[in-house]
């Protein structure tokens, strides 16, 4: 091995460090759980966070020092529900969920059977995530094996933390997207063997939603989960009222939509269920006891007219909630925009969501719910250095408003509501600068 390959890589980033040591309450503006270290050096060695120290304590010249003083440094965002093959249908006009799927989304996903298109599309998708400050994600590719190989391959090239899997759909979907139980199981087993635990990739058994899988396919998916408790599971649940009514018709014996998944063995501590707007108290109790999480997708829920998710109710029931863009139902990959929409959805219910609660959900909270707290989501020593550097404001309106903030919560709240990817200065994945 050459000396260069074995040399310690030392990187020190200077700026205002903000991360979390614990979960703040949803409406708490106090500093409980908030770790604010104004003008500090963040020390990164061989891609991992070592420590932080005040700016006056300058690291010695063995460190590559990058001075971002006056800028905000955050853990990379974690988007817990997003579709790699839907960038080209983002912002599609005039439909609710079921028509939106048939009109825009299924036709776009069909094209991903092509390996070259899946490869270039996955690269574009991950570069777009990084350009929005998102360094880890839970992703739906398509039902084609090619789309999963392409995504995991592109994530490995960038060193990104990725959770994904082949989308299961053996009914109520067009030709070119439908699989069958045997073929799907073979594909899943092959993909799990190739990608699960390879580098920073993890496999998620990926049921699109109950209407597009037969009971036999759901049972197969549940058996896969049972065969390896380190596998994730992702799906959609109770997003739209017409969808909920359709599930009741398709599964007349089920007590609820969520019950369909529970019956199939799909609810566990590594389950990520997108939306969950139309769940009831019994469902929330089931989610809590399974330790499954809801990925709240406010921009998608508003754009598709799906409904207003009640975060407080889930929190009261002890259900973990993370934040997600759900692009292409969602209208932006920006987690600041996602947070701003989450705030507005809660405001419609007369509730307040603090900047701390939102930022925590998009970083350490998501990591904890995904059982990845030891790896990502904070600046704790030993975490992978997935780190983003942000300007406090782009444009005069934002800059003046943020400068006028009287205290830190106000400043960070204004940053969330007035910023987006234009504020990103640099994204590091495991200590390596991207782009
Ligand atoms: N339900 C089933 N498939 C999808 C999808 O692609 N996006 C959203 N938002 N909901 C779904
Ligand atoms: Zn989705």
XYZ file of C-alpha atoms in Angstrom, residues 14 32 45 133 145 194 214 234 263 341 373-374 403:
13
model
C -14.988 26.264 10.980
C -33.343 21.329 25.604
C -10.491 12.265 10.785
C -28.020 19.025 1.437
C -34.065 -4.830 -10.671
C -25.592 -8.157 -3.461
C -51.790 -9.581 -3.830
C -40.941 0.628 3.337
C -51.242 -9.250 9.123
C -44.580 22.921 4.755
C -28.069 6.927 15.453
C -24.616 5.403 15.900
C -30.097 39.619 10.827
